PDB file of C-alpha atoms in Angstrom:
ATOM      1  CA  UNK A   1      44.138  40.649 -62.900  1.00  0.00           C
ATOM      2  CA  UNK A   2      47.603  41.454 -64.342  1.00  0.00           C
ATOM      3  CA  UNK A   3      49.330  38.789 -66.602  1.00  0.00           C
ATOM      4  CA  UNK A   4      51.907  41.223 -68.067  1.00  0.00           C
ATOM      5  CA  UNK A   5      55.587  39.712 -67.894  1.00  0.00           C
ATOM      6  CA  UNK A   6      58.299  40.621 -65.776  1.00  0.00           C
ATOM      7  CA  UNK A   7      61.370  42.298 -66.368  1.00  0.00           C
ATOM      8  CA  UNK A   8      63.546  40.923 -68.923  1.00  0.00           C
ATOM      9  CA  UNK A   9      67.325  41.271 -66.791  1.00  0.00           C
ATOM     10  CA  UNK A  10      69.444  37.915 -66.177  1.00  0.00           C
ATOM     11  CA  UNK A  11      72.176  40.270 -64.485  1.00  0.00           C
ATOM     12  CA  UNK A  12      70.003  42.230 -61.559  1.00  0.00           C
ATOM     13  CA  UNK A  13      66.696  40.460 -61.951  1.00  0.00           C
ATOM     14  CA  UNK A  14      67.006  36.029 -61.273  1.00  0.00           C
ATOM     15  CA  UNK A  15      63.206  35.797 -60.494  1.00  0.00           C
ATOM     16  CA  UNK A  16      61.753  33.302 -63.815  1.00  0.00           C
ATOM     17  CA  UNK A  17      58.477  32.884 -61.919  1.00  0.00           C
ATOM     18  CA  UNK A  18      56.009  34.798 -60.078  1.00  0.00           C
ATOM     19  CA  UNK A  19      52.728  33.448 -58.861  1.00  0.00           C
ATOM     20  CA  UNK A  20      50.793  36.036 -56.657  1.00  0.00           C
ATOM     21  CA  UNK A  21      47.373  35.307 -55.450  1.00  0.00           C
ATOM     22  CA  UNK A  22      46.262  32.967 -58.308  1.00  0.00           C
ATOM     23  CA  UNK A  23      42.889  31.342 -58.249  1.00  0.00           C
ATOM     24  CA  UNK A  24      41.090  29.203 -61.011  1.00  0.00           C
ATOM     25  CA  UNK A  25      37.826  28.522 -61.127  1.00  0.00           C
ATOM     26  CA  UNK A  26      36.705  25.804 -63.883  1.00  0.00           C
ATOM     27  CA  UNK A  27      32.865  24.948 -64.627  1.00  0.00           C
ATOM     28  CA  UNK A  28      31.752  26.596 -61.329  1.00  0.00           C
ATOM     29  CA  UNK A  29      34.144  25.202 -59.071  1.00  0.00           C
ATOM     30  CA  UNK A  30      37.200  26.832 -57.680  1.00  0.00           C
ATOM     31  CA  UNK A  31      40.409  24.441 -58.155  1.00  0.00           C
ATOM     32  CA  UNK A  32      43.097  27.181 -56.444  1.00  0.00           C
ATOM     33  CA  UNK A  33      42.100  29.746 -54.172  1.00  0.00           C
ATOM     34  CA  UNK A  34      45.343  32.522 -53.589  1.00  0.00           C
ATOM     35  CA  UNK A  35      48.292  30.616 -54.642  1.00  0.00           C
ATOM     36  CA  UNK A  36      51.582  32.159 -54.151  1.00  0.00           C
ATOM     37  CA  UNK A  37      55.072  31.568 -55.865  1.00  0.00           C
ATOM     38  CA  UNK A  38      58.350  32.217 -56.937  1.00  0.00           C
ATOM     39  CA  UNK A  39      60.677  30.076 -58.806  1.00  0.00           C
ATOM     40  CA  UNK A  40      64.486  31.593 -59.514  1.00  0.00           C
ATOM     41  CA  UNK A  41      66.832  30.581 -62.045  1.00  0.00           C
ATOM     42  CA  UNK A  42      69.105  27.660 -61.028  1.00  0.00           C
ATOM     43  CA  UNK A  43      66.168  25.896 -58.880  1.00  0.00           C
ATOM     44  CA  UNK A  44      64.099  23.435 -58.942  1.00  0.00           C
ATOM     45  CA  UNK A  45      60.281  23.632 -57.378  1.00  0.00           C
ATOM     46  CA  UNK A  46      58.151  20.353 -57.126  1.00  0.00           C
ATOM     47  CA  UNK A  47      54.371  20.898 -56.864  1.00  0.00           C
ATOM     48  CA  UNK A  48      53.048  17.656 -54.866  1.00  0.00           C
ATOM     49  CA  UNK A  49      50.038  17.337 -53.161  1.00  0.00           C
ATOM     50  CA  UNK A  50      46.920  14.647 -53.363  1.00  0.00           C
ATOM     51  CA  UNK A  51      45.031  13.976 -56.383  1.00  0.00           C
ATOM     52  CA  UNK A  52      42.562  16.576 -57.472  1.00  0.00           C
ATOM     53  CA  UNK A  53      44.269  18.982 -55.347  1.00  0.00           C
ATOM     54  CA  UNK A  54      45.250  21.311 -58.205  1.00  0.00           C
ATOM     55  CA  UNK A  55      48.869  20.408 -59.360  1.00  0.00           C
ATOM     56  CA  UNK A  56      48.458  20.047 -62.925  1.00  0.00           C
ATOM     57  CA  UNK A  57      45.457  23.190 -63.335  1.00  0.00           C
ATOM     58  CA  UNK A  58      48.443  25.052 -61.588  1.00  0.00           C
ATOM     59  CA  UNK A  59      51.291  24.236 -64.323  1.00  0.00           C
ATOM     60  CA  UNK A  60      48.530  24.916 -67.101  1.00  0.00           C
ATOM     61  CA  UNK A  61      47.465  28.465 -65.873  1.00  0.00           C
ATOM     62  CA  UNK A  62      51.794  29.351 -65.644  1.00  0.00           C
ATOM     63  CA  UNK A  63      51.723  28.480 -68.700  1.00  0.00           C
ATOM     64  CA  UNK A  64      48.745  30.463 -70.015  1.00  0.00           C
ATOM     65  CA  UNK A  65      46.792  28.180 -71.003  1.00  0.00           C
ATOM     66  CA  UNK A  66      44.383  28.693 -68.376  1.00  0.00           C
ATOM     67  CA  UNK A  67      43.218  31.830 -67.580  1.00  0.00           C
ATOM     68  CA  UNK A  68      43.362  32.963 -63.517  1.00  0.00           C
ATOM     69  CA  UNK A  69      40.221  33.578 -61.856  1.00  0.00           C
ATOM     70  CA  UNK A  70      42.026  36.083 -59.780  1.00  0.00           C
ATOM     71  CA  UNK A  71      45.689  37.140 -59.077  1.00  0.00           C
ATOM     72  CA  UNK A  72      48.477  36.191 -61.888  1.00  0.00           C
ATOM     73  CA  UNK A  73      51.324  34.365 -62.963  1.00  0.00           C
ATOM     74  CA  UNK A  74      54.217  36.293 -64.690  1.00  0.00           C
ATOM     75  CA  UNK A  75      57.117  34.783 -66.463  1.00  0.00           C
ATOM     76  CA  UNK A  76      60.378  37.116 -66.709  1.00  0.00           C
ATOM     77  CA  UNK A  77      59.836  38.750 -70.415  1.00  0.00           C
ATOM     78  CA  UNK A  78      62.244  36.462 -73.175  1.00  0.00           C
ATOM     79  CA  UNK A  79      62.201  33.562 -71.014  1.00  0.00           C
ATOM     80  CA  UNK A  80      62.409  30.371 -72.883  1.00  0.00           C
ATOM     81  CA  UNK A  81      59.922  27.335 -71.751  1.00  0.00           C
ATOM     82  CA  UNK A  82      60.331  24.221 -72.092  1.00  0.00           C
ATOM     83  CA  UNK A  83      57.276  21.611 -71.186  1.00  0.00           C
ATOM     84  CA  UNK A  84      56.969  17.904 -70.798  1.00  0.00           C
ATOM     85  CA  UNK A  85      53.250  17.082 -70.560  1.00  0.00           C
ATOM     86  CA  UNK A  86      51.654  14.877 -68.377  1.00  0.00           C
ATOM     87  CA  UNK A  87      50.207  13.033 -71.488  1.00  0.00           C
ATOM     88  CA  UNK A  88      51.585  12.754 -74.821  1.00  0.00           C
ATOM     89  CA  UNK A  89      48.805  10.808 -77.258  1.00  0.00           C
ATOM     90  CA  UNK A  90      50.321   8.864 -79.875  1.00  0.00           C
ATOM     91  CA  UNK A  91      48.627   7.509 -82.882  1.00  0.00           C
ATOM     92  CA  UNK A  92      49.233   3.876 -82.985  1.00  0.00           C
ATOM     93  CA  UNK A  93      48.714   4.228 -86.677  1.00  0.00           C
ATOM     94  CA  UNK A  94      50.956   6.825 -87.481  1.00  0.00           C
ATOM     95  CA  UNK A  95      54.375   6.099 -88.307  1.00  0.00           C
ATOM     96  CA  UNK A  96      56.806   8.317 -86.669  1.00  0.00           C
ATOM     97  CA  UNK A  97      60.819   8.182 -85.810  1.00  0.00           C
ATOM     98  CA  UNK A  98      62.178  10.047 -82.332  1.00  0.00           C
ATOM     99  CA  UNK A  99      63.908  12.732 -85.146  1.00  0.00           C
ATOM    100  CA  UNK A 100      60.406  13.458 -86.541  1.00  0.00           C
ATOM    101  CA  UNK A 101      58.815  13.677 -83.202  1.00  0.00           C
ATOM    102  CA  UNK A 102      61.571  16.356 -81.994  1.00  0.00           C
ATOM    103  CA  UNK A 103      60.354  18.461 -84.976  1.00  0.00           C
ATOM    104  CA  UNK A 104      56.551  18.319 -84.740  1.00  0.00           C
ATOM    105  CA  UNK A 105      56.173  21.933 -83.239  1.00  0.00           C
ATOM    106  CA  UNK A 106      59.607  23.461 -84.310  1.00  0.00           C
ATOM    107  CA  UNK A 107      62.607  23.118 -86.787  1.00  0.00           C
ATOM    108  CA  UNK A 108      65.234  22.790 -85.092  1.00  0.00           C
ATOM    109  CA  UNK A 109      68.814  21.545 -87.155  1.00  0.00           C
ATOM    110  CA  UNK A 110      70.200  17.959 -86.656  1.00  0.00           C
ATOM    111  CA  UNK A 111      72.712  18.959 -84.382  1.00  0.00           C
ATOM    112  CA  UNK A 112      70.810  20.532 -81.851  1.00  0.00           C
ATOM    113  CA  UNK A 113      68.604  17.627 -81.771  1.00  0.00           C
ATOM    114  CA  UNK A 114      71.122  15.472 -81.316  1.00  0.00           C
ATOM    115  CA  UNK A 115      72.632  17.422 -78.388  1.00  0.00           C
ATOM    116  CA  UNK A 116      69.516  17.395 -76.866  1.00  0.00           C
ATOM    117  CA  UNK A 117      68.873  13.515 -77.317  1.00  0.00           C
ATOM    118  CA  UNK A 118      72.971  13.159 -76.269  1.00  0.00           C
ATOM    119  CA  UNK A 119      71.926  15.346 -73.087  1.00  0.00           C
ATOM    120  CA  UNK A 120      69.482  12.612 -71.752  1.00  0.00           C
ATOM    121  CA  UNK A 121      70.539   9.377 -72.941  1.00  0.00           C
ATOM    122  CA  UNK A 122      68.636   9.118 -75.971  1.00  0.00           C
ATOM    123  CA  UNK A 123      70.991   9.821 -78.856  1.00  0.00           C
ATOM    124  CA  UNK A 124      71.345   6.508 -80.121  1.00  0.00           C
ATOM    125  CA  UNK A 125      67.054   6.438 -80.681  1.00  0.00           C
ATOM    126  CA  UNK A 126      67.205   9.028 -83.585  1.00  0.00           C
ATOM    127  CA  UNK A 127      66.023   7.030 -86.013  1.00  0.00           C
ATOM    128  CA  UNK A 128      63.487   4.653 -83.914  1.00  0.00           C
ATOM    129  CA  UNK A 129      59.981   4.474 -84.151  1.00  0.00           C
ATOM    130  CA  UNK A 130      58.089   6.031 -81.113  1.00  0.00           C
ATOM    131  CA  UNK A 131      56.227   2.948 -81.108  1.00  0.00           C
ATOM    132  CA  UNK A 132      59.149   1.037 -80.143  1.00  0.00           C
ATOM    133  CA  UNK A 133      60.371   3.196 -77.132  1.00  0.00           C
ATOM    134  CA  UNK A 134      59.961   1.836 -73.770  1.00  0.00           C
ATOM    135  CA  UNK A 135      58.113   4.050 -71.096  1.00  0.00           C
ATOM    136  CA  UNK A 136      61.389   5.664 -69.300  1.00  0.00           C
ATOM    137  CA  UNK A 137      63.122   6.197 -72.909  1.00  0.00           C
ATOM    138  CA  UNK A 138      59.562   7.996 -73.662  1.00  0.00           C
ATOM    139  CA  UNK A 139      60.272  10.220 -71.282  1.00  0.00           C
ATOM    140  CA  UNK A 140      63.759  11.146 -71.682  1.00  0.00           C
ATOM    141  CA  UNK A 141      63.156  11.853 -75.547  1.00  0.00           C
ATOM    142  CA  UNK A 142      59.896  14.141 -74.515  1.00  0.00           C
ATOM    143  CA  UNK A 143      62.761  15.682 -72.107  1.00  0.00           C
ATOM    144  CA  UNK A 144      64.904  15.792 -74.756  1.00  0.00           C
ATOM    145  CA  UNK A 145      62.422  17.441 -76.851  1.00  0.00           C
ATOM    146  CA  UNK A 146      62.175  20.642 -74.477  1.00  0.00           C
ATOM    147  CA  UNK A 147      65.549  20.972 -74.116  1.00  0.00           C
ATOM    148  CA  UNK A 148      66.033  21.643 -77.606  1.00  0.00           C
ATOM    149  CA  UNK A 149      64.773  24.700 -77.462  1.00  0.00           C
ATOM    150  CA  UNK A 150      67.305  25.866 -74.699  1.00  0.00           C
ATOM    151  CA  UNK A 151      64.897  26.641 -71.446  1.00  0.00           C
ATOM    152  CA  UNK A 152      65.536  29.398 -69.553  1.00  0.00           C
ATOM    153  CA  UNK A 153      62.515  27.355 -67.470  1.00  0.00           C
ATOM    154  CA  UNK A 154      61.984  23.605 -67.973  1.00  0.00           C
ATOM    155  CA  UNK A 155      58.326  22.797 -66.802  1.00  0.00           C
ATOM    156  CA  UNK A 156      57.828  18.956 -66.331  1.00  0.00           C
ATOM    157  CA  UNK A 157      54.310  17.204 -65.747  1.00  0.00           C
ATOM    158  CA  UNK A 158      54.756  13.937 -63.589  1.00  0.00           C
ATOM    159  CA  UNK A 159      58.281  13.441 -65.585  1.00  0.00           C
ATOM    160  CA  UNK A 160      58.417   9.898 -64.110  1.00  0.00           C
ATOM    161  CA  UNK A 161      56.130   8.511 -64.701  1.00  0.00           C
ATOM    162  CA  UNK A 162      55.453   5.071 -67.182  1.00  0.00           C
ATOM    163  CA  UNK A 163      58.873   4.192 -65.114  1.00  0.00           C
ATOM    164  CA  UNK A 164      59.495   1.805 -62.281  1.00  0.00           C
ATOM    165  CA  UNK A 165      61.233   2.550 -59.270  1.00  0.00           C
ATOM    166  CA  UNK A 166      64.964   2.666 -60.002  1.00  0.00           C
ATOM    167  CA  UNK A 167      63.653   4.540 -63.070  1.00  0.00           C
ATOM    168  CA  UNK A 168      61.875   7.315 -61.565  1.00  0.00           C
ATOM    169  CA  UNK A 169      65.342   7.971 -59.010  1.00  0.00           C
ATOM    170  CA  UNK A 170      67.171   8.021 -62.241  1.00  0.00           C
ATOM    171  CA  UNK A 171      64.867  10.544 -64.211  1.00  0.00           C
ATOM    172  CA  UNK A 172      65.211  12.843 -60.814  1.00  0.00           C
ATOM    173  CA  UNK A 173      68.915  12.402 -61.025  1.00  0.00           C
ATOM    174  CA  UNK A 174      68.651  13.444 -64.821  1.00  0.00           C
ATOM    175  CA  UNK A 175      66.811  16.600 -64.196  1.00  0.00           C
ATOM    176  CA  UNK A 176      69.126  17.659 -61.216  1.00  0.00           C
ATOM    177  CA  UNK A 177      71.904  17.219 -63.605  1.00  0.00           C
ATOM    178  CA  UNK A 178      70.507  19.452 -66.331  1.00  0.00           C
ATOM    179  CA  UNK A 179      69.544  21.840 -63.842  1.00  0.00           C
ATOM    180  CA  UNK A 180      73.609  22.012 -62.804  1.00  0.00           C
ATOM    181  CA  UNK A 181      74.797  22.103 -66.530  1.00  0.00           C
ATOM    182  CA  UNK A 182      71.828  24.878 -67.701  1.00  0.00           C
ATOM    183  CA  UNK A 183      70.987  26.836 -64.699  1.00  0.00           C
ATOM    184  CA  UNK A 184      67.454  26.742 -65.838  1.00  0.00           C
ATOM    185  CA  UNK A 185      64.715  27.220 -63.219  1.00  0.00           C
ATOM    186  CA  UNK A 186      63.094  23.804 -63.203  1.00  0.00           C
ATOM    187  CA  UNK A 187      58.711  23.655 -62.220  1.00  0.00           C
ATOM    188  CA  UNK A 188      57.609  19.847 -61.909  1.00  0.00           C
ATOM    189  CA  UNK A 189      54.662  18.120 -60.407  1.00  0.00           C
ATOM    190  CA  UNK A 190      55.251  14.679 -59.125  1.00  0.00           C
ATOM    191  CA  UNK A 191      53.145  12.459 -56.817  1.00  0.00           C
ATOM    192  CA  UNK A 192      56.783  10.109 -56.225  1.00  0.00           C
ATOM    193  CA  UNK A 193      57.393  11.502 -51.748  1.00  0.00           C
ATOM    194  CA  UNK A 194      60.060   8.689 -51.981  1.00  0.00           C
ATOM    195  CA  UNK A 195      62.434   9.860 -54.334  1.00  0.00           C
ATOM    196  CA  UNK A 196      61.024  13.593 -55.174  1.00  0.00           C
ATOM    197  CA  UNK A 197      62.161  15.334 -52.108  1.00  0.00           C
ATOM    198  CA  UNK A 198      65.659  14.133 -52.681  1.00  0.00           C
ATOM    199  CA  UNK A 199      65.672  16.064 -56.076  1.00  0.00           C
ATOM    200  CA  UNK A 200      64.368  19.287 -55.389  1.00  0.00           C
ATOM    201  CA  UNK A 201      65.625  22.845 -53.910  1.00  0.00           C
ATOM    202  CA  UNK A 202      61.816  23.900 -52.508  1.00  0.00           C
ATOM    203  CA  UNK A 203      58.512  22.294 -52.716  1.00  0.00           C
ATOM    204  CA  UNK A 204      54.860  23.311 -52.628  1.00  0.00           C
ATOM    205  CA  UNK A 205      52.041  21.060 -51.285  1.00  0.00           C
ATOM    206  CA  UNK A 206      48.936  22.189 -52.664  1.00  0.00           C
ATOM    207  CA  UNK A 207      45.560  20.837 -52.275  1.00  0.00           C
ATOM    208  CA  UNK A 208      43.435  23.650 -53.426  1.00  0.00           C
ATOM    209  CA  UNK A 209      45.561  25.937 -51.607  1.00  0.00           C
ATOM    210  CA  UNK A 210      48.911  26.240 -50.653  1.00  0.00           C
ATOM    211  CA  UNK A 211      49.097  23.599 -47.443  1.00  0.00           C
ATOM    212  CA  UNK A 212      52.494  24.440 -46.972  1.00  0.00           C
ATOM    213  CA  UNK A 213      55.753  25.190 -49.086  1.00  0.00           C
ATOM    214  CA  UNK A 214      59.668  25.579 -47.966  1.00  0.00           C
ATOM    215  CA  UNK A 215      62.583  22.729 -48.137  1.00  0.00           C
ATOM    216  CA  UNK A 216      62.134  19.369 -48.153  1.00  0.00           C
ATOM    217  CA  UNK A 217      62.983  19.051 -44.563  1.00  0.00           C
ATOM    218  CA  UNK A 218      60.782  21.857 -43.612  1.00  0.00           C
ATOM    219  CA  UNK A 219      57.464  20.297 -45.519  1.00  0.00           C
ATOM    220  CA  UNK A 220      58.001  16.425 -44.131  1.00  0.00           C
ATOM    221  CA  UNK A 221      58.128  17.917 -40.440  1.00  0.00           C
ATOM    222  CA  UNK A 222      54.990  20.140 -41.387  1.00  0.00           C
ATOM    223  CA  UNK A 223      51.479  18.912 -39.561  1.00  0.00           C
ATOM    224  CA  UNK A 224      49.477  19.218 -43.103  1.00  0.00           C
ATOM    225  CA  UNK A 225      51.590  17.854 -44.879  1.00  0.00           C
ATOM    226  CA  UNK A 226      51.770  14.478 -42.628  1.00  0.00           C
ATOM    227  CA  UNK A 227      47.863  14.838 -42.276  1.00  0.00           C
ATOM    228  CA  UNK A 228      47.988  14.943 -46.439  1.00  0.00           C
ATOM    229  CA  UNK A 229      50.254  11.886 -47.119  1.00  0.00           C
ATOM    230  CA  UNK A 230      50.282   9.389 -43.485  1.00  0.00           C
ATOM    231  CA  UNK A 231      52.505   9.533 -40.331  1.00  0.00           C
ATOM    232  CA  UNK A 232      54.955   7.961 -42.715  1.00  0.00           C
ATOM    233  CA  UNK A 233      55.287  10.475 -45.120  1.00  0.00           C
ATOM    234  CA  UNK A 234      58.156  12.479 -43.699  1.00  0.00           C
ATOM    235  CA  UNK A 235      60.625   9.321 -43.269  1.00  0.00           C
ATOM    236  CA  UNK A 236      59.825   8.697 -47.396  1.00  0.00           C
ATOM    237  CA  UNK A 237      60.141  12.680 -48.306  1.00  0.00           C
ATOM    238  CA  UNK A 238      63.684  12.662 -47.517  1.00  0.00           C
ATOM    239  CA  UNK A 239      64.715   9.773 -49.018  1.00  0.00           C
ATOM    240  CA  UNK A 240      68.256   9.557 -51.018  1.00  0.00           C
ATOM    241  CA  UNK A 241      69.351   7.194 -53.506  1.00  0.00           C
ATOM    242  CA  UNK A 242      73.015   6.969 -53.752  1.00  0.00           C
ATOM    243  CA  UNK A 243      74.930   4.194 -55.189  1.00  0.00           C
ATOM    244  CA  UNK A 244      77.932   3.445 -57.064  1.00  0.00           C
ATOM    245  CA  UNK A 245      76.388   1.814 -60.554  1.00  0.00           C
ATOM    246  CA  UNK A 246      73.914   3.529 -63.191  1.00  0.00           C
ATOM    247  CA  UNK A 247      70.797   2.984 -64.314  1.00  0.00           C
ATOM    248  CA  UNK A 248      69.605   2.254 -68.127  1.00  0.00           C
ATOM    249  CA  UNK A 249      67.106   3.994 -69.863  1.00  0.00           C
ATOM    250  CA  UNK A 250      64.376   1.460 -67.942  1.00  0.00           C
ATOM    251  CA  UNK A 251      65.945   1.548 -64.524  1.00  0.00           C
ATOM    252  CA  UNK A 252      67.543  -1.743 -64.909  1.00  0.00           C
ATOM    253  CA  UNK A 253      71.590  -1.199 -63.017  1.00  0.00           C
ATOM    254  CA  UNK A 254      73.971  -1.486 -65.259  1.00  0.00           C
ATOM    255  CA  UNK A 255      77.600  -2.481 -64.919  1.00  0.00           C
ATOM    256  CA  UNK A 256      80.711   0.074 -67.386  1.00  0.00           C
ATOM    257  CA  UNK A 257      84.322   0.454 -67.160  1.00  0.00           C
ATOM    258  CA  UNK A 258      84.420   2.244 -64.509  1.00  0.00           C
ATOM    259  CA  UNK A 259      81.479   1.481 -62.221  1.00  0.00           C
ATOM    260  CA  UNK A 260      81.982  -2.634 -61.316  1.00  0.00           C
ATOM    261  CA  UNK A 261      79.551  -3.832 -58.627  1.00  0.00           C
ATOM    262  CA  UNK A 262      77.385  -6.520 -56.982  1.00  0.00           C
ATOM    263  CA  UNK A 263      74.414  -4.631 -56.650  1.00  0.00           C
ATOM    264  CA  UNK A 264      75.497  -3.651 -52.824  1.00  0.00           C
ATOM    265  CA  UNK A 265      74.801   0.166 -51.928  1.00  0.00           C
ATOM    266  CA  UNK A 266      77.396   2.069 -49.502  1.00  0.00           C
ATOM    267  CA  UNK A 267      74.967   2.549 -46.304  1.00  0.00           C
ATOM    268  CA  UNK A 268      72.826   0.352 -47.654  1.00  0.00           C
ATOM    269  CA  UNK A 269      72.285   3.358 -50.550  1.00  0.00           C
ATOM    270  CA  UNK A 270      69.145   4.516 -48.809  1.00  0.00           C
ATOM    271  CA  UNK A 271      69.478   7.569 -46.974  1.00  0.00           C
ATOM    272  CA  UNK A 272      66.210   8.396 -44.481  1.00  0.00           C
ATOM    273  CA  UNK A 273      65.341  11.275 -42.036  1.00  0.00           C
TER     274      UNK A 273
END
């Protein structure tokens, strides 16, 4: 079993990721059985795939904090990783401010914190409580809070969720944009067919295995995948939200100088295969 990194070269060598015949086995019971991937700088890979299948044990053992059973999973040598958790307990009882929480596992200066906040909407939450924070401005500070230590991979654990609809197509839209800016490889899991697919360069469906991985229009015309998810499946998988207003940090459409509407979406703003 070889866990040794890759090549450190952003000039010849674009590969951030390489997953080669990885299996995990926890308390006597395989959870992935020869998983293959690789993730390149500049795209983004969504995991999806039915509950139990794997998604999350998969993100855990990239990151090494589950060992393999068999095979490996390499990240290039002096990659940067950023991770937003599926989960992120909170003590009700402790007190603590957005700039506090951006600090708990490294020291980074005000500035860069505040870039990092300014980079997903959040800036203006510095100084709030936590506690305070509604679900989707949870998530863009825990965003924020990986960003800040400049990614060359940004690894995100169900990034939308706590958000409602309009919210989660806005958190997609958020990550695609940092992708664009950074050119950071981008690894998320997400359960959300109808707005995912819409967000992503490649994706892997995994249900203890690998059921089947390539484009988004590939996997929603692919037999396991519709066997996975309903008949259905493929007509939400490609599903695109454009529309000419934003979103605040809750979903809710909001009106600015320079985006006037009546809540009317050109082609009815849904897009579907």
């Amino acid at each position: 079993m070889d866990s040794s990194p890759l090549p450190h070269d952003h000039l010849q060598n674009r590969v951030l990721l390489k997953v080669a015949g990885l299996s995990v086995r926890l308390g006597g019971r395989e959870i992935l059985h020869s998983v293959d991937l690789t993730l390149r700088r500049g795209e983004i890979v969504t995991v999806i795939g039915p509950n139990g299948g794997g998604k999350t044990t998969l993100l855990r053992t990239v990151l090494g904090l589950i060992a393999p059973s068999a095979g490996h999973a390499s990240i290039t040598a002096g990659a940067t990783v950023g991770f937003v958790p599926q989960r992120f307990p909170v003590d009700r009882v402790l007190p603590m401010t957005v700039a506090r929480l951006m600090r708990l596992t490294a020291r980074p200066d005000r500035a860069a914190v505040e870039r990092a906040l300014g980079e997903t909407g959040t800036a203006h939450l510095l100084d709030t409580s936590i506690h305070a924070l509604s679900g989707g401005e949870m998530q863009r500070v825990l965003v924020a809070r990986a960003l800040v230590r400049e990614p060359d991979l940004l690894v995100l654990d169900e990034p939308a969720q706590a958000v409602d609809y309009a919210g989660e197509a806005a958190m997609y839209e958020l990550i695609a944009a940092i992708r664009d800016r950074r050119g950071c490889g981008v690894l998320m899991v997400s359960h959300d067919l109808h707005v995912v697919m819409a967000a992503t360069d490649r994706v892997l469906c995994v249900n203890g295995h690998v059921c089947c991985t390539g484009t988004p229009h590939e996997v929603s015309g692919n037999a396991e995948f519709r066997r996975l998810f309903g008949p259905k499946a493929g007509a939400f998988a490609l599903y695109r939200h454009h529309h000419d207003h934003d979103h605040d940090l809750s979903g809710e459409p909001v009106d600015d100088a320079h985006h006037h509407h009546d809540h009317h979406h050109h082609d009815d703003g849904h897009r579907h295969a």
